[in-house]
PDB file of C-alpha atoms in Angstrom:
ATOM      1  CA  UNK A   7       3.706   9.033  18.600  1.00 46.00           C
ATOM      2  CA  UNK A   8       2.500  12.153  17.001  1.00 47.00           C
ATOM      3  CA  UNK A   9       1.290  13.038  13.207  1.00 51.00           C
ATOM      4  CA  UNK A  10       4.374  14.483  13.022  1.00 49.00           C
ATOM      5  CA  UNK A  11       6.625  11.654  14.141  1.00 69.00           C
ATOM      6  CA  UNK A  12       4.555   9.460  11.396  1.00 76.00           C
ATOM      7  CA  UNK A  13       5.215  11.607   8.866  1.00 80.00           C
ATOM      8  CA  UNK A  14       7.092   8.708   6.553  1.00 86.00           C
ATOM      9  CA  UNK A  15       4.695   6.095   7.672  1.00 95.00           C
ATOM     10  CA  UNK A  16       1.958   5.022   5.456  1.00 96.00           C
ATOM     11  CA  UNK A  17      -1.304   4.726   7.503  1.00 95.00           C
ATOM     12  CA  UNK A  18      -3.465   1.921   7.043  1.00 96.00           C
ATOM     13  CA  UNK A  19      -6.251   2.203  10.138  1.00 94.00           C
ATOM     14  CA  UNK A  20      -7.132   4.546  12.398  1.00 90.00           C
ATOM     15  CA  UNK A  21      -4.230   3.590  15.110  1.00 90.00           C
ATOM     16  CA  UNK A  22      -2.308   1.193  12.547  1.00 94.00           C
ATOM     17  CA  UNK A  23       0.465   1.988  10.212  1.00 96.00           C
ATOM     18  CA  UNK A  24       3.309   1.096   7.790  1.00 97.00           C
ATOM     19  CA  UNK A  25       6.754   2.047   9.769  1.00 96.00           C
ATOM     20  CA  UNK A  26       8.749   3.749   7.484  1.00 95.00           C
ATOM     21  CA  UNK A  27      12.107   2.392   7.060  1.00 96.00           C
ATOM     22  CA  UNK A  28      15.280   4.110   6.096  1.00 96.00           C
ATOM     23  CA  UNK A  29      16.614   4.269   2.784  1.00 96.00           C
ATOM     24  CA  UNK A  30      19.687   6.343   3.262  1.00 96.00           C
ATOM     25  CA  UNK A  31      22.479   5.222   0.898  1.00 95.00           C
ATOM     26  CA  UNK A  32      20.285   3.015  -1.023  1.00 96.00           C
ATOM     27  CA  UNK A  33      18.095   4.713  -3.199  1.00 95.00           C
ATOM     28  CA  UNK A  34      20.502   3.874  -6.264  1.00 95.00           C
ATOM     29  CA  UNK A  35      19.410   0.627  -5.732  1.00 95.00           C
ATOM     30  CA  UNK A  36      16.021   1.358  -6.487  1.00 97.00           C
ATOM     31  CA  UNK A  37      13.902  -0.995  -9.186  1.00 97.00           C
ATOM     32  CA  UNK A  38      10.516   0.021 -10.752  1.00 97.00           C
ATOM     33  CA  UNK A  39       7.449  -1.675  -9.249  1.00 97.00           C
ATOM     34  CA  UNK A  40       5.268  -0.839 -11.726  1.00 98.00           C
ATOM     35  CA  UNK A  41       4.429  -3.407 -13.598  1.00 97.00           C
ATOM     36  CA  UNK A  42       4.715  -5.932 -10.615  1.00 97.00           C
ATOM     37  CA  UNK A  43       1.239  -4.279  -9.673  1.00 97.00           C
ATOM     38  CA  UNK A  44      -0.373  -4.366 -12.846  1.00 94.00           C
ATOM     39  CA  UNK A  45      -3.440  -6.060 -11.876  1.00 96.00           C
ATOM     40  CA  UNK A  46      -3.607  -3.862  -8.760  1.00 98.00           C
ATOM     41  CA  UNK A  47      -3.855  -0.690 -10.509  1.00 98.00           C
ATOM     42  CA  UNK A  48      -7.509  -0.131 -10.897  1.00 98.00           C
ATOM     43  CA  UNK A  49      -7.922  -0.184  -6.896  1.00 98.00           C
ATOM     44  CA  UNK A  50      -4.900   1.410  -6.235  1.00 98.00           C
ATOM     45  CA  UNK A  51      -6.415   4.231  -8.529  1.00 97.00           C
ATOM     46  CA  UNK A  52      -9.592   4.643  -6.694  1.00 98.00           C
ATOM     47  CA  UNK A  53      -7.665   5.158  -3.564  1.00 98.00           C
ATOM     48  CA  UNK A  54      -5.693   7.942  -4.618  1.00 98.00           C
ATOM     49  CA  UNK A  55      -8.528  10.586  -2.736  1.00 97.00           C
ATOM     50  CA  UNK A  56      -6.054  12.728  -0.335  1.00 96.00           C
ATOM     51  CA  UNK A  57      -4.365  14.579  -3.062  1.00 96.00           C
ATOM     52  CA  UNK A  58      -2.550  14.002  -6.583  1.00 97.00           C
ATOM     53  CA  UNK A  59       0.362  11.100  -6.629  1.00 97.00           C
ATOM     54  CA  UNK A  60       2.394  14.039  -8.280  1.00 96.00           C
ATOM     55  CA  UNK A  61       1.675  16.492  -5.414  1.00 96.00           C
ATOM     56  CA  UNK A  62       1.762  14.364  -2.526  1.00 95.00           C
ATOM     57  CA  UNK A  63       3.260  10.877  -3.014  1.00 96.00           C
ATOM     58  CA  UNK A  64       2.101   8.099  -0.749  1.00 96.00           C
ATOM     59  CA  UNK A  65      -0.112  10.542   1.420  1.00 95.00           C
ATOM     60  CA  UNK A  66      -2.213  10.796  -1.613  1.00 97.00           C
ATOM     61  CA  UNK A  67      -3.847   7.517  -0.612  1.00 98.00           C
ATOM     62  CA  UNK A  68      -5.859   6.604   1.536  1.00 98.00           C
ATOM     63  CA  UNK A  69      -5.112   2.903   1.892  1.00 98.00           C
ATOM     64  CA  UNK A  70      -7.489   2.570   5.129  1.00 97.00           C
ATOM     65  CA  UNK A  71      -9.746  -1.023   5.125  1.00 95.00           C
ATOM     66  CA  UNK A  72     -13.389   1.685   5.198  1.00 96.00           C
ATOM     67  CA  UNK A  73     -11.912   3.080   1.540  1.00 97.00           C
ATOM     68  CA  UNK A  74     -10.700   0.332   0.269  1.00 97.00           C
ATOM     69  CA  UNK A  75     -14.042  -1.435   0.911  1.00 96.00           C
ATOM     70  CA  UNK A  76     -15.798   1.907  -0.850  1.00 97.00           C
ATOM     71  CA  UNK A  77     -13.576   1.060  -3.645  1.00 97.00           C
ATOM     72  CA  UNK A  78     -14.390  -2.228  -3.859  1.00 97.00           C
ATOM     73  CA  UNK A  79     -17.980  -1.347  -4.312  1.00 96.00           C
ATOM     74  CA  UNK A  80     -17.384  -0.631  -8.431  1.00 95.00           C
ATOM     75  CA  UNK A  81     -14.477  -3.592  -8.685  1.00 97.00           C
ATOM     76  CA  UNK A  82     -14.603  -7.402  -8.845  1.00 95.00           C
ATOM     77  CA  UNK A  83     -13.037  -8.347  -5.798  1.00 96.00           C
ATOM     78  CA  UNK A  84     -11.503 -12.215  -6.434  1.00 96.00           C
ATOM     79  CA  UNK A  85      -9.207 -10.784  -9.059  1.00 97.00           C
ATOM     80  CA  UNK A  86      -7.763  -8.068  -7.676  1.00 97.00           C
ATOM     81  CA  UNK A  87      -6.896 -10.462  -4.241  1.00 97.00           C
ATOM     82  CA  UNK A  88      -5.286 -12.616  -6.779  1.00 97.00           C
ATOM     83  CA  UNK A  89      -3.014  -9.238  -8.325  1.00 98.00           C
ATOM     84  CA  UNK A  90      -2.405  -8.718  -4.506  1.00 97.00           C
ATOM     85  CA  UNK A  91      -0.692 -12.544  -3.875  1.00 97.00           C
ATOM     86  CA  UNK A  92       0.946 -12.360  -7.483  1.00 97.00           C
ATOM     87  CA  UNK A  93       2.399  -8.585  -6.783  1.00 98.00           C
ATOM     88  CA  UNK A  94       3.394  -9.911  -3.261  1.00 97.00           C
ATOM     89  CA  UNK A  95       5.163 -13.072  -4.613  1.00 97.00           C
ATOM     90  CA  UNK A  96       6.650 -10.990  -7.189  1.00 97.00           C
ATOM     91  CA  UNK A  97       8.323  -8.137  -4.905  1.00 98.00           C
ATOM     92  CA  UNK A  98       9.651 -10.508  -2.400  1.00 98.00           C
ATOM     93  CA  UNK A  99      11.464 -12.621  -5.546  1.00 97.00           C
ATOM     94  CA  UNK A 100      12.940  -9.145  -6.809  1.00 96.00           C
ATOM     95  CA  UNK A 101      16.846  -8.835  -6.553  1.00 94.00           C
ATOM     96  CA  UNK A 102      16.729  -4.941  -4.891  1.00 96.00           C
ATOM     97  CA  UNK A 103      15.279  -4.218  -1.719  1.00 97.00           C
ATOM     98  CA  UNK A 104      14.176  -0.878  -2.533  1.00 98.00           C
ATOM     99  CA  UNK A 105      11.424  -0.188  -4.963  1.00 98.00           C
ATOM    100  CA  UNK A 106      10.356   2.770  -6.412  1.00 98.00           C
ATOM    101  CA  UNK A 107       6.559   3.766  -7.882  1.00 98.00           C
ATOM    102  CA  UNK A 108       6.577   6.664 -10.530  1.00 97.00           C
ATOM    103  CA  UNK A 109       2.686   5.733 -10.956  1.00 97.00           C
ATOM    104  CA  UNK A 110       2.473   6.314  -6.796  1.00 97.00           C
ATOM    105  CA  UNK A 111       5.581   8.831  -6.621  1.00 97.00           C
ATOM    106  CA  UNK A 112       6.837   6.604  -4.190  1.00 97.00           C
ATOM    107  CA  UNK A 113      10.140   5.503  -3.167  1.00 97.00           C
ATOM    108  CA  UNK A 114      10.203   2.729  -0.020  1.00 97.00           C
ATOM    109  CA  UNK A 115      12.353  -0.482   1.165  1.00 98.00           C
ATOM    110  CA  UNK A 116      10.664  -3.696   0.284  1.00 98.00           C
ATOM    111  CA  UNK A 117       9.715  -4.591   3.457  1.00 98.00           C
ATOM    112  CA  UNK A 118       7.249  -1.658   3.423  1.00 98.00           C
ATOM    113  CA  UNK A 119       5.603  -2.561   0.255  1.00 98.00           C
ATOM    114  CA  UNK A 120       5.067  -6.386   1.029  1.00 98.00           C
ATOM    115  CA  UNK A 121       3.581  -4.764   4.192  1.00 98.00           C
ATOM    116  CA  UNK A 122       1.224  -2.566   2.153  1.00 98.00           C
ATOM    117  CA  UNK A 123       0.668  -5.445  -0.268  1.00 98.00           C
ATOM    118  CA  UNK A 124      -0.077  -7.905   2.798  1.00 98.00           C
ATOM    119  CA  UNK A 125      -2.583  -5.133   3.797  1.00 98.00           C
ATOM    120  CA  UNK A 126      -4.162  -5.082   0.348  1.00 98.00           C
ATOM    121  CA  UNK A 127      -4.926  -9.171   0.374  1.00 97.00           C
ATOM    122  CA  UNK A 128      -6.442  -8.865   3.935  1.00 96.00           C
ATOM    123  CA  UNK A 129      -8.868  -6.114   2.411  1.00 97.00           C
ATOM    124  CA  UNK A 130      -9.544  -7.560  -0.804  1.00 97.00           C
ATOM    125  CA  UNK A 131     -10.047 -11.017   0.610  1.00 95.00           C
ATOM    126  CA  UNK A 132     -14.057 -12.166   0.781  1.00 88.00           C
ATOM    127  CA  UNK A 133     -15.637 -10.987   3.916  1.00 82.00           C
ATOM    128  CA  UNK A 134     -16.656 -13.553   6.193  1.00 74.00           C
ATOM    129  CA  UNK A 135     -19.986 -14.316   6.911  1.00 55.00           C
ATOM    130  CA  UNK A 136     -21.509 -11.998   9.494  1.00 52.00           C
ATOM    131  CA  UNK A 137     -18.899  -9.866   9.448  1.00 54.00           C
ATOM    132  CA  UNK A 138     -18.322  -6.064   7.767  1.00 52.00           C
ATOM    133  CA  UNK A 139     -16.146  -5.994   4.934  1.00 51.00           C
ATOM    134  CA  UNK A 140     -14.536  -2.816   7.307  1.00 49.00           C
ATOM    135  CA  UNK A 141     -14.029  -4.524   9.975  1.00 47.00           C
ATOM    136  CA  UNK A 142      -9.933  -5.791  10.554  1.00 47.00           C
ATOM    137  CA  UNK A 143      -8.994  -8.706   9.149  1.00 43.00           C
TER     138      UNK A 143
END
């Protein structure tokens, strides 16, 4: 695939991404994720390097394991692995299956955030012994 055909997708390694999937006809369906990622907020913050949420959207982060580690550097990892498994749970119990992000100016089915959320866990989880904290999970 090229950049261009990726252009929805969210990318989350050098050769790995989020597949964007359609939303056509269901964006009235939308519910605020918000405050299901309240505790997630502080690294979700840091990783907002691209660009401006306003200007860009998703593409303002850069949600790559190498910046999320970086990030990770001024936060207390355990907690924020424990917002990632409580803002998973949460999203996958939620009624819609589209979700929208005014904090991320982001609208995306659910399947794509418990993706990014799954992603999240894996990179906030303790590095094993011996290994990077970069390295794939």
């Amino acid at each position: 695939m090229t950049e261009r055909d990726r252009k929805y997708d969210i990318q989350i390694g050098d050769e790995t991404w989020i597949e964007f999937i359609s939303i056509d006809g269901r964006y009235d369906q939308a519910i605020d994720i918000d405050a299901l990622l309240d505790g997630l907020w502080p690294l979700i913050c840091r990783l907002e390097t691209h660009c401006d949420a306003g200007c860009c959207g998703i593409d303002a982060f850069d949600f790559t394991c190498e910046s999320i580690d970086t990030a990770l550097l001024e936060l207390d990892r355990a907690p924020l692995h424990a917002a990632c498994a409580q803002a998973r749970s949460a999203v996958a119990a939620a009624a819609s299956d589209i979700f929208i992000s005014n904090t991320m100016n982001h609208i995306a089915d659910k399947r794509v955030f418990l993706q990014l959320l799954e992603h999240l866990e894996r990179c906030t989880a303790a590095p094993e012994t011996g290994q990077p904290a970069s390295q794939p999970r």
